[in-house]
PDB file of C-alpha atoms and ligand atoms in Angstrom:
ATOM      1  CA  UNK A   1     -34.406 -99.895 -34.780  1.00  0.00           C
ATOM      2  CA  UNK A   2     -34.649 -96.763 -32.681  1.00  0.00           C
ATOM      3  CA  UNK A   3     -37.670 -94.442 -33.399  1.00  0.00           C
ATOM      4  CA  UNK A   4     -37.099 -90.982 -33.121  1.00  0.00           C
ATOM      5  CA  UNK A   5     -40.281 -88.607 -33.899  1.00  0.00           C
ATOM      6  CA  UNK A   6     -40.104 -85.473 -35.968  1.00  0.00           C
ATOM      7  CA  UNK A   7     -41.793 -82.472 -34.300  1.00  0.00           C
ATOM      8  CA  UNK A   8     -41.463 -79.622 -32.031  1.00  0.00           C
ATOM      9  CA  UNK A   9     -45.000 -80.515 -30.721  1.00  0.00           C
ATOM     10  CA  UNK A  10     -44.449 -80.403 -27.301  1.00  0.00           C
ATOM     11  CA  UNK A  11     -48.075 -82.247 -26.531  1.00  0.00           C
ATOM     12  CA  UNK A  12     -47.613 -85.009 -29.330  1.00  0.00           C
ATOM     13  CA  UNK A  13     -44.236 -85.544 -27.998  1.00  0.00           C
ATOM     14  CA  UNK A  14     -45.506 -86.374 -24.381  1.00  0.00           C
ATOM     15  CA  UNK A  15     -48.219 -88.570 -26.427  1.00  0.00           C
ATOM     16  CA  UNK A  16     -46.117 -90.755 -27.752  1.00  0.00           C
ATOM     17  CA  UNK A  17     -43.267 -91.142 -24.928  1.00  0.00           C
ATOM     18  CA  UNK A  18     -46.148 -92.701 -22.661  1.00  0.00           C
ATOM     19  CA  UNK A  19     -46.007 -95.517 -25.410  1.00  0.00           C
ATOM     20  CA  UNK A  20     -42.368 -96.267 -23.831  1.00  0.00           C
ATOM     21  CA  UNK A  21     -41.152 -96.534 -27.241  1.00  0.00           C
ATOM     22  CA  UNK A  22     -40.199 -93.391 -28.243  1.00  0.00           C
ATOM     23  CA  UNK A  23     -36.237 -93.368 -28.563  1.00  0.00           C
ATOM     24  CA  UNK A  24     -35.519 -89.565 -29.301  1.00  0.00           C
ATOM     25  CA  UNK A  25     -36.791 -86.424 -31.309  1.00  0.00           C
ATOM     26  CA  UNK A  26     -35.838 -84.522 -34.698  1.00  0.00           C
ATOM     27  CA  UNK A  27     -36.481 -80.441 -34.888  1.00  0.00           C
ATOM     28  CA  UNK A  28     -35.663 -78.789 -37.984  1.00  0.00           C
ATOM     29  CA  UNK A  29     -35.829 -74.282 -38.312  1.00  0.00           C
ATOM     30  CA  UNK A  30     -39.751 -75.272 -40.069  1.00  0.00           C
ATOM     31  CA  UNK A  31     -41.046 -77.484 -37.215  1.00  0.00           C
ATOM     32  CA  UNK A  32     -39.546 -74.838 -34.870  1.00  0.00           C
ATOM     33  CA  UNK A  33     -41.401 -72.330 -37.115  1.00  0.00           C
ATOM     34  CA  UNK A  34     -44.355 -74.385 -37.094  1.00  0.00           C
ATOM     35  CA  UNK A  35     -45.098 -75.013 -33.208  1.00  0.00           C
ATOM     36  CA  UNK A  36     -44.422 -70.732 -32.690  1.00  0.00           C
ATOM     37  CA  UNK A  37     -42.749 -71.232 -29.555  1.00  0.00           C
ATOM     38  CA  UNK A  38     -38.881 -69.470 -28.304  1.00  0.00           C
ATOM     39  CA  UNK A  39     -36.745 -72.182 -30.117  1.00  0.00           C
ATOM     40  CA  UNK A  40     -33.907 -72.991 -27.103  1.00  0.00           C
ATOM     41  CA  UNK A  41     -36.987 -72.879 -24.731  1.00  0.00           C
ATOM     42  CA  UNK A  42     -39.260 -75.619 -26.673  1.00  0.00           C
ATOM     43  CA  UNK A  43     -35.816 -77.507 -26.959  1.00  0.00           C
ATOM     44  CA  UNK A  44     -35.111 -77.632 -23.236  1.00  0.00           C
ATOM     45  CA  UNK A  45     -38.968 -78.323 -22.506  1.00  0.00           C
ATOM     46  CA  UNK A  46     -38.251 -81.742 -25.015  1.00  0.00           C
ATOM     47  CA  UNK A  47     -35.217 -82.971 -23.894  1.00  0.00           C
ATOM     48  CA  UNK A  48     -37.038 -82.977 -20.269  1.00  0.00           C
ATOM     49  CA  UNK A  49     -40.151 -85.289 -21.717  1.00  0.00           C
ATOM     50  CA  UNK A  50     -37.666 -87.523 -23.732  1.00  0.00           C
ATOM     51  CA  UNK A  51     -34.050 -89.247 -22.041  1.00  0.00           C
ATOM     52  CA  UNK A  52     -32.717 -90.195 -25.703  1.00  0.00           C
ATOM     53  CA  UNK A  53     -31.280 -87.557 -27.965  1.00  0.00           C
ATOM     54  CA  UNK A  54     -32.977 -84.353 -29.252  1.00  0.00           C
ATOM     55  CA  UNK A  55     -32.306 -82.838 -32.326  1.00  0.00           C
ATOM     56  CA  UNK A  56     -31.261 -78.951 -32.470  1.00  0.00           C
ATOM     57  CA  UNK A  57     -29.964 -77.404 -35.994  1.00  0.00           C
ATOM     58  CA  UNK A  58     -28.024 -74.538 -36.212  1.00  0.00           C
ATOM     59  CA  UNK A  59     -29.472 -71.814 -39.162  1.00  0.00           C
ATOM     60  CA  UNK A  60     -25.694 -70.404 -39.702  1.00  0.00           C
ATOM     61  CA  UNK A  61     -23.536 -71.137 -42.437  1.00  0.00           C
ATOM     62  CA  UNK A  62     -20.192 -70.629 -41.692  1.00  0.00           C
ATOM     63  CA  UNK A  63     -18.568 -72.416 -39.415  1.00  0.00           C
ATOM     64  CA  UNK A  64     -17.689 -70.212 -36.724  1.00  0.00           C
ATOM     65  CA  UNK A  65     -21.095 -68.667 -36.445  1.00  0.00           C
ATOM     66  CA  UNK A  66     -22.440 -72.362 -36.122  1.00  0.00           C
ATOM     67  CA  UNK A  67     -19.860 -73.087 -33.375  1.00  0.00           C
ATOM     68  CA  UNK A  68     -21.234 -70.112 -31.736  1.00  0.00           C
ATOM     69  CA  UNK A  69     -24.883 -71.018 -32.211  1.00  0.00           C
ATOM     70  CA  UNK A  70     -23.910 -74.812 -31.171  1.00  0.00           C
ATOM     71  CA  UNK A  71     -22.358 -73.532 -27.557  1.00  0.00           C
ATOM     72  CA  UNK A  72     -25.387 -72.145 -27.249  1.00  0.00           C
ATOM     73  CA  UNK A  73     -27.645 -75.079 -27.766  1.00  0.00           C
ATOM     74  CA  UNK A  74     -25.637 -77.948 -26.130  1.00  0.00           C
ATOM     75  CA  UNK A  75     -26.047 -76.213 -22.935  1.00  0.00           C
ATOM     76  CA  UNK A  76     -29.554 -76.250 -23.066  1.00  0.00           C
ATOM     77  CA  UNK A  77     -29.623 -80.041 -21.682  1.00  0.00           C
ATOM     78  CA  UNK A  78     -27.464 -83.123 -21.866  1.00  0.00           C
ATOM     79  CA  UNK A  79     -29.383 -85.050 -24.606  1.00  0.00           C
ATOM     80  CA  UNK A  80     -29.486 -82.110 -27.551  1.00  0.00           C
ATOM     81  CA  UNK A  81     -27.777 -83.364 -30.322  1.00  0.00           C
ATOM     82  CA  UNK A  82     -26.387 -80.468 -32.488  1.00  0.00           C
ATOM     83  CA  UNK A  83     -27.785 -80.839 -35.990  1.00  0.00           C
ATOM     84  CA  UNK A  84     -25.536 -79.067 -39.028  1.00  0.00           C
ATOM     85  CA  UNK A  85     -26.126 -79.368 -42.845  1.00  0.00           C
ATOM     86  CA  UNK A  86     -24.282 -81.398 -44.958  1.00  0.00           C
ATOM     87  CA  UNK A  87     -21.952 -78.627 -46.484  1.00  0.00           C
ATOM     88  CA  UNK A  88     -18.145 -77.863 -45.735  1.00  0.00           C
ATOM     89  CA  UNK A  89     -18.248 -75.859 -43.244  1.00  0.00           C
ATOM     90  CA  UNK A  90     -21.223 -78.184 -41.289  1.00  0.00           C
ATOM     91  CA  UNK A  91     -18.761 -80.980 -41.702  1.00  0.00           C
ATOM     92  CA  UNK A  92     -16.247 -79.149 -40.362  1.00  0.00           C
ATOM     93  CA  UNK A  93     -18.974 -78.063 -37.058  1.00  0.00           C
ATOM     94  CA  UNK A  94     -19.445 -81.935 -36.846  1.00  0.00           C
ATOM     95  CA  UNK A  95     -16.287 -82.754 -36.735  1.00  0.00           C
ATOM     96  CA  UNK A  96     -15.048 -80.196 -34.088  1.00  0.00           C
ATOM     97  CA  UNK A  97     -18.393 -80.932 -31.712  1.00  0.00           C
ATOM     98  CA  UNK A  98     -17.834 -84.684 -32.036  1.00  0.00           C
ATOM     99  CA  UNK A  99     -14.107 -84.542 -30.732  1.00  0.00           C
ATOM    100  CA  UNK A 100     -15.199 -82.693 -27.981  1.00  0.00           C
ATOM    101  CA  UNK A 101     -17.891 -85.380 -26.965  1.00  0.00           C
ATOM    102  CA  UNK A 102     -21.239 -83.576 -28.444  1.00  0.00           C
ATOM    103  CA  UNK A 103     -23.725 -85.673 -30.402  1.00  0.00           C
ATOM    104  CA  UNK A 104     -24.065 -84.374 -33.613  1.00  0.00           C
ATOM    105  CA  UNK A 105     -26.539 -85.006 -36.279  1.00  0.00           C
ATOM    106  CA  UNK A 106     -25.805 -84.208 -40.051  1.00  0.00           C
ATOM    107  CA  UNK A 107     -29.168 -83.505 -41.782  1.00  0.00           C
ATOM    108  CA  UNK A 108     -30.264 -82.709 -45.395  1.00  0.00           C
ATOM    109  CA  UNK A 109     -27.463 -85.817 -46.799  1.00  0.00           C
ATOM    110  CA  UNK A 110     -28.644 -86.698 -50.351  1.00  0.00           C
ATOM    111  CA  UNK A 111     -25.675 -88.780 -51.320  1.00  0.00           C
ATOM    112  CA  UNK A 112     -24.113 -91.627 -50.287  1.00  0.00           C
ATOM    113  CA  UNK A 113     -21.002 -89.925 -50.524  1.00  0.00           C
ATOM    114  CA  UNK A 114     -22.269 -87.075 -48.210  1.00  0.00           C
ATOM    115  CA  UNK A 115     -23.158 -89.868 -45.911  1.00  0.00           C
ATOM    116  CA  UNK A 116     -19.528 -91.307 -46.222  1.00  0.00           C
ATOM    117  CA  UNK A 117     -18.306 -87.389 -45.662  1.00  0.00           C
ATOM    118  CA  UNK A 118     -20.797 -87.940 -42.662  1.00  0.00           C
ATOM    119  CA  UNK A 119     -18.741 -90.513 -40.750  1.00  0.00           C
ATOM    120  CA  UNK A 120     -15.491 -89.381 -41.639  1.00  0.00           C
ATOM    121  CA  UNK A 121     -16.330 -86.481 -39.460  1.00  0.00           C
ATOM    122  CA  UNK A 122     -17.339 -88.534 -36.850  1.00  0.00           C
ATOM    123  CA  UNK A 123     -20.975 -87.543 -36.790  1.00  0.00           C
ATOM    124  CA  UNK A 124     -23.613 -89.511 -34.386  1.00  0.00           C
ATOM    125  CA  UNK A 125     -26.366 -89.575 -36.725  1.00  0.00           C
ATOM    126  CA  UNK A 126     -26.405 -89.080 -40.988  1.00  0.00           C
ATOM    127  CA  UNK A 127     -29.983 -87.848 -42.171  1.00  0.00           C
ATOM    128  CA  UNK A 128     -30.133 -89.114 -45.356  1.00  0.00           C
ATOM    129  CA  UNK A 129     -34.181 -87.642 -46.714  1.00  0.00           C
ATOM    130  CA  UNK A 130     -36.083 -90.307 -47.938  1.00  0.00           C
ATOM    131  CA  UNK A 131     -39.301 -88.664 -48.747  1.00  0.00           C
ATOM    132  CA  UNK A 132     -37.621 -85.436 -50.549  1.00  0.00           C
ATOM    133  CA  UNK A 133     -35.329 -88.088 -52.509  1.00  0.00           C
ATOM    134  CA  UNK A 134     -38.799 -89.849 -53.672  1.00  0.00           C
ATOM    135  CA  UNK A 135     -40.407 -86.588 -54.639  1.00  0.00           C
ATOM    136  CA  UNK A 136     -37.836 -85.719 -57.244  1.00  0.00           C
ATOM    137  CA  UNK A 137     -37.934 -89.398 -59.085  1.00  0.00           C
ATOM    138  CA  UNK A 138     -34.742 -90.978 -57.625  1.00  0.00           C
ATOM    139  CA  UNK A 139     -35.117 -93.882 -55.318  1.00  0.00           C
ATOM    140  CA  UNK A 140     -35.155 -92.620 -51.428  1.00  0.00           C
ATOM    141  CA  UNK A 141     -34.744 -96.290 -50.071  1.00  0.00           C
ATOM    142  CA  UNK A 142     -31.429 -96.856 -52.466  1.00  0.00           C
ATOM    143  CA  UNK A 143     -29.767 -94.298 -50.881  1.00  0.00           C
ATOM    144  CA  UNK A 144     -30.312 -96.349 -47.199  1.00  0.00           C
ATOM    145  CA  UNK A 145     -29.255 -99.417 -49.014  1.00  0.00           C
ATOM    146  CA  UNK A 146     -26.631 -97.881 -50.227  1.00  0.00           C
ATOM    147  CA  UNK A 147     -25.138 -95.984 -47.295  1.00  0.00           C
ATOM    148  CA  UNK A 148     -25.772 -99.436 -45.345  1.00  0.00           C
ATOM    149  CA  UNK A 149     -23.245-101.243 -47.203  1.00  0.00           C
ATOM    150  CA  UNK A 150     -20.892 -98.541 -47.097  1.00  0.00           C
ATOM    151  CA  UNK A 151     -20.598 -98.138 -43.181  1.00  0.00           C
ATOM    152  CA  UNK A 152     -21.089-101.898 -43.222  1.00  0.00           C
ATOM    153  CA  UNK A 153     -17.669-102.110 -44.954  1.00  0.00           C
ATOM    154  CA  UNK A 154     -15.425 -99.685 -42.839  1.00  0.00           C
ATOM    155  CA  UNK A 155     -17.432-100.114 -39.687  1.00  0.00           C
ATOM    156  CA  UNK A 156     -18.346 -96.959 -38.850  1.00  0.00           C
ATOM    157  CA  UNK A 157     -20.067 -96.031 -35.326  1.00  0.00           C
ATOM    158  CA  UNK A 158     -22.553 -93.310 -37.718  1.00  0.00           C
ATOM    159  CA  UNK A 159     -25.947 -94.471 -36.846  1.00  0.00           C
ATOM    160  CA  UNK A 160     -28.671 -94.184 -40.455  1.00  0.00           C
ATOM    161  CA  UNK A 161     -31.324 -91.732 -39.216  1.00  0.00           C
ATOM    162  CA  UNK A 162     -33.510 -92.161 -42.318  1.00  0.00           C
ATOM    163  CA  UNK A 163     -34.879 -88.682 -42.574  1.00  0.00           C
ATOM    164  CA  UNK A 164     -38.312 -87.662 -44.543  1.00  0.00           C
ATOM    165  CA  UNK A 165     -40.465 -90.299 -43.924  1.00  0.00           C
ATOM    166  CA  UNK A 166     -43.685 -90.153 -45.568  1.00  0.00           C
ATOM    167  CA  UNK A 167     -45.587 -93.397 -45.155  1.00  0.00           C
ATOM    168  CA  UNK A 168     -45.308 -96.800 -43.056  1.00  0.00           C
ATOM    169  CA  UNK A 169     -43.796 -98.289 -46.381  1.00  0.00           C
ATOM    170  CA  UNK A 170     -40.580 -95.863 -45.558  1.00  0.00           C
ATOM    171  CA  UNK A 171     -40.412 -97.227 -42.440  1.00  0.00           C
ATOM    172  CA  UNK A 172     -40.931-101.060 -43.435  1.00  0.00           C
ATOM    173  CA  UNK A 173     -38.134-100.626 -45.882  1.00  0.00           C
ATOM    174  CA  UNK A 174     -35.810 -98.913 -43.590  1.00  0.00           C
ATOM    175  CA  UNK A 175     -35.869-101.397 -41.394  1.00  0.00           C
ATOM    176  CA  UNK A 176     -35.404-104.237 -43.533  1.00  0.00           C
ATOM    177  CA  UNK A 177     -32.233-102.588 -44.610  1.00  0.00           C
ATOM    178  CA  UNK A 178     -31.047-102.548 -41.301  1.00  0.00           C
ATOM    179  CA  UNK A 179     -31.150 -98.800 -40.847  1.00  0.00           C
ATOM    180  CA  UNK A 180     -30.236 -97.543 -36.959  1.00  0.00           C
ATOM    181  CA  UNK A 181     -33.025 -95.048 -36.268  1.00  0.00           C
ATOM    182  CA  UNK A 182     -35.914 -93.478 -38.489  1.00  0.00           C
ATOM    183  CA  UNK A 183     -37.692 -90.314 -37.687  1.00  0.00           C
ATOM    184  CA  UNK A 184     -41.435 -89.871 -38.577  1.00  0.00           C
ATOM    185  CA  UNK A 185     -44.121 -86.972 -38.114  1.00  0.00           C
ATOM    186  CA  UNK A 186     -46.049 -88.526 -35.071  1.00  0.00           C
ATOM    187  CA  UNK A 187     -49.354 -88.850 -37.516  1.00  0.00           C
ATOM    188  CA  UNK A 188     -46.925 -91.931 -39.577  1.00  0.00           C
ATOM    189  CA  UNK A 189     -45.572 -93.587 -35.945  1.00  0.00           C
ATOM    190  CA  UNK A 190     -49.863 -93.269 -35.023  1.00  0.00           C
ATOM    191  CA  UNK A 191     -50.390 -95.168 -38.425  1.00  0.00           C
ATOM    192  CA  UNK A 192     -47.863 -98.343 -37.429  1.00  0.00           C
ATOM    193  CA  UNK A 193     -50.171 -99.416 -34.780  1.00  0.00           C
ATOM    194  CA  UNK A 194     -53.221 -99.637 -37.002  1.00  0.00           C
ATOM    195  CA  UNK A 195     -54.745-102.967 -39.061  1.00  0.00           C
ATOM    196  CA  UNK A 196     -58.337-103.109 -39.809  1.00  0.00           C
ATOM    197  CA  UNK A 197     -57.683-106.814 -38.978  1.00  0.00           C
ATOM    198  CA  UNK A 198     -56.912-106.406 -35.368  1.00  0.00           C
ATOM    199  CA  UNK A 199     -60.071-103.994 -34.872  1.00  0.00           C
ATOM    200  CA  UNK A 200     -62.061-106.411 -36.129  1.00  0.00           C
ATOM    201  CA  UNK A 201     -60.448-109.205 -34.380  1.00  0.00           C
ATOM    202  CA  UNK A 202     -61.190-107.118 -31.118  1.00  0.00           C
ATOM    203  CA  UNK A 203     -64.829-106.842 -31.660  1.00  0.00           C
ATOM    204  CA  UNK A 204     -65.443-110.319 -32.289  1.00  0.00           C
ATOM    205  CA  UNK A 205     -63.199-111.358 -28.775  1.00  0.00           C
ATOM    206  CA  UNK A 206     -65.319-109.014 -27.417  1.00  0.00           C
ATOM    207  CA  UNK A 207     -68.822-110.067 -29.068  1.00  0.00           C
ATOM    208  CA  UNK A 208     -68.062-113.438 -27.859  1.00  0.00           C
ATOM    209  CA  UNK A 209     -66.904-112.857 -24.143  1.00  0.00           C
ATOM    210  CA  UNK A 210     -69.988-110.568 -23.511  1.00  0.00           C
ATOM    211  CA  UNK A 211     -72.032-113.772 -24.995  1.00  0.00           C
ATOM    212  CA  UNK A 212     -69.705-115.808 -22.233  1.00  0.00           C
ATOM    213  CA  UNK A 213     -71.126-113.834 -19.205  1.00  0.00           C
ATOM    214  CA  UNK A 214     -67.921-113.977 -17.770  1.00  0.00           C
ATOM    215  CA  UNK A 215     -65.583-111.020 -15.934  1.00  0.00           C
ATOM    216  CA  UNK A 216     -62.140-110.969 -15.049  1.00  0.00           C
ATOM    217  CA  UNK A 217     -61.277-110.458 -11.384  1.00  0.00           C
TER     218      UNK A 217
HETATM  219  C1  LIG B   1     -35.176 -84.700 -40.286  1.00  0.00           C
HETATM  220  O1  LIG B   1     -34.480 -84.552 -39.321  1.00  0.00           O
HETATM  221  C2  LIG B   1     -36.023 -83.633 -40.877  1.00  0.00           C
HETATM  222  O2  LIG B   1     -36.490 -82.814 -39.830  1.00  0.00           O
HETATM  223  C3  LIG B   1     -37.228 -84.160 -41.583  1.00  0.00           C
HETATM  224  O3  LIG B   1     -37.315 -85.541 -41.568  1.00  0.00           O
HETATM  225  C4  LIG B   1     -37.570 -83.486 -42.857  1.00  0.00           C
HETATM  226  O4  LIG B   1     -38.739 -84.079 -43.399  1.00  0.00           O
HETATM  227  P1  LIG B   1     -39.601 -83.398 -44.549  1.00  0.00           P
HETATM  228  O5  LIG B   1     -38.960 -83.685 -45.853  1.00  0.00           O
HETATM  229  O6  LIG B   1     -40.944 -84.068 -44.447  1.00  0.00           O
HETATM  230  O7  LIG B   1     -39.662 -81.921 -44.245  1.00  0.00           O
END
């Protein structure tokens, strides 16, 4: 499962590509909002820290304008990935982009039949939201389930970027489905390394070979 993290935060992006683990990086017009910085120039600054793709959405809604907007951003760097929303004329963005050899990711998918939309325009990534599913009552993790079995069955190349993640549990689930990527505000990857059990485990190693009087090296 590739993890991609969910910010424009230039600093928490270096963070957590020391780890090694860090696969790639989702933007969104709000986390662009959010870090106040030029949006191509914090784009081109992240696809230098991180190799795998980067995430840039167009804000246009017709398809033209997002072709326009798109030529714009895929010649920031070789790893953006153009993101479009799942409407007609997005599909239609995807679909031209991806003939021509541009990663695209389709965002805001709330359907498995989006997701299936998705694929048949030869998209890179679907974004199907998770979180935003949960927060109106339907079942975030069905969707991924869902979607799973579909591309399962006609073998598509569309990798599941499960979108809105909330909470480790998102990201437990996901990947027992057999999702292909997830993308996480860096505070939720932070919280996947954490078990009161292996602090504790640490201090009493450590308790004991202090007692031991020993040193390595
Ligand atoms: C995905 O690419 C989106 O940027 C993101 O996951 C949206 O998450 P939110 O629902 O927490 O805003």
């Amino acid at each position: 499962m590739k993890f991609f993290v969910d910010t424009a935060d230039t600093k928490e992006i270096a963070d957590l590509a020391e780890t090694g683990l860090l696969d790639g990086v989702t933007t969104n017009p709000s986390l662009i909002h959010k870090a106040g910085r030029d949006f191509v120039e914090v784009v081109k600054e992240i696809c230098g820290i991180v190799p795998g793709p980067v995430s840039a959405e167009v804000v246009a809604l017709d398809h033209k304008e997002m072709m326009r907007e798109a030529e714009i951003l895929r010649k920031v760097a070789d790893n953006v990935c153009i993101k479009v929303p799942l409407t007609i004329d997005g599909l239609k963005t995807c679909k031209a982009l991806s003939s021509e050899g541009t990663m695209v990711n389709v965002t805001l998918c709330f359907s498995a039949n989006q997701a299936l939309l998705a694929a048949k325009a030869g998209a890179s990534f679907i974004s199907p939201f998770v979180g935003r599913h949960d927060d109106i009552g339907f079942d975030g993790m069905a969707l991924i389930a869902d979607i799973r079995l579909i591309y399962d069955n006609y073998d598509f190349g569309t990798e599941i970027l499960v979108a809105s993640v909330r909470h480790p549990i998102h990201i437990l689930e996901a990947a027992k489905i057999g999702a292909d990527v997830m993308t996480a505000p860096p505070s939720v990857i932070k919280m996947l390394f954490n078990h009161p059990l292996t602090d504790k485990g640490i201090q009493g190693f450590l308790a004991d070979w202090a007692k031991s009087g020993q040193t390595i090296g």
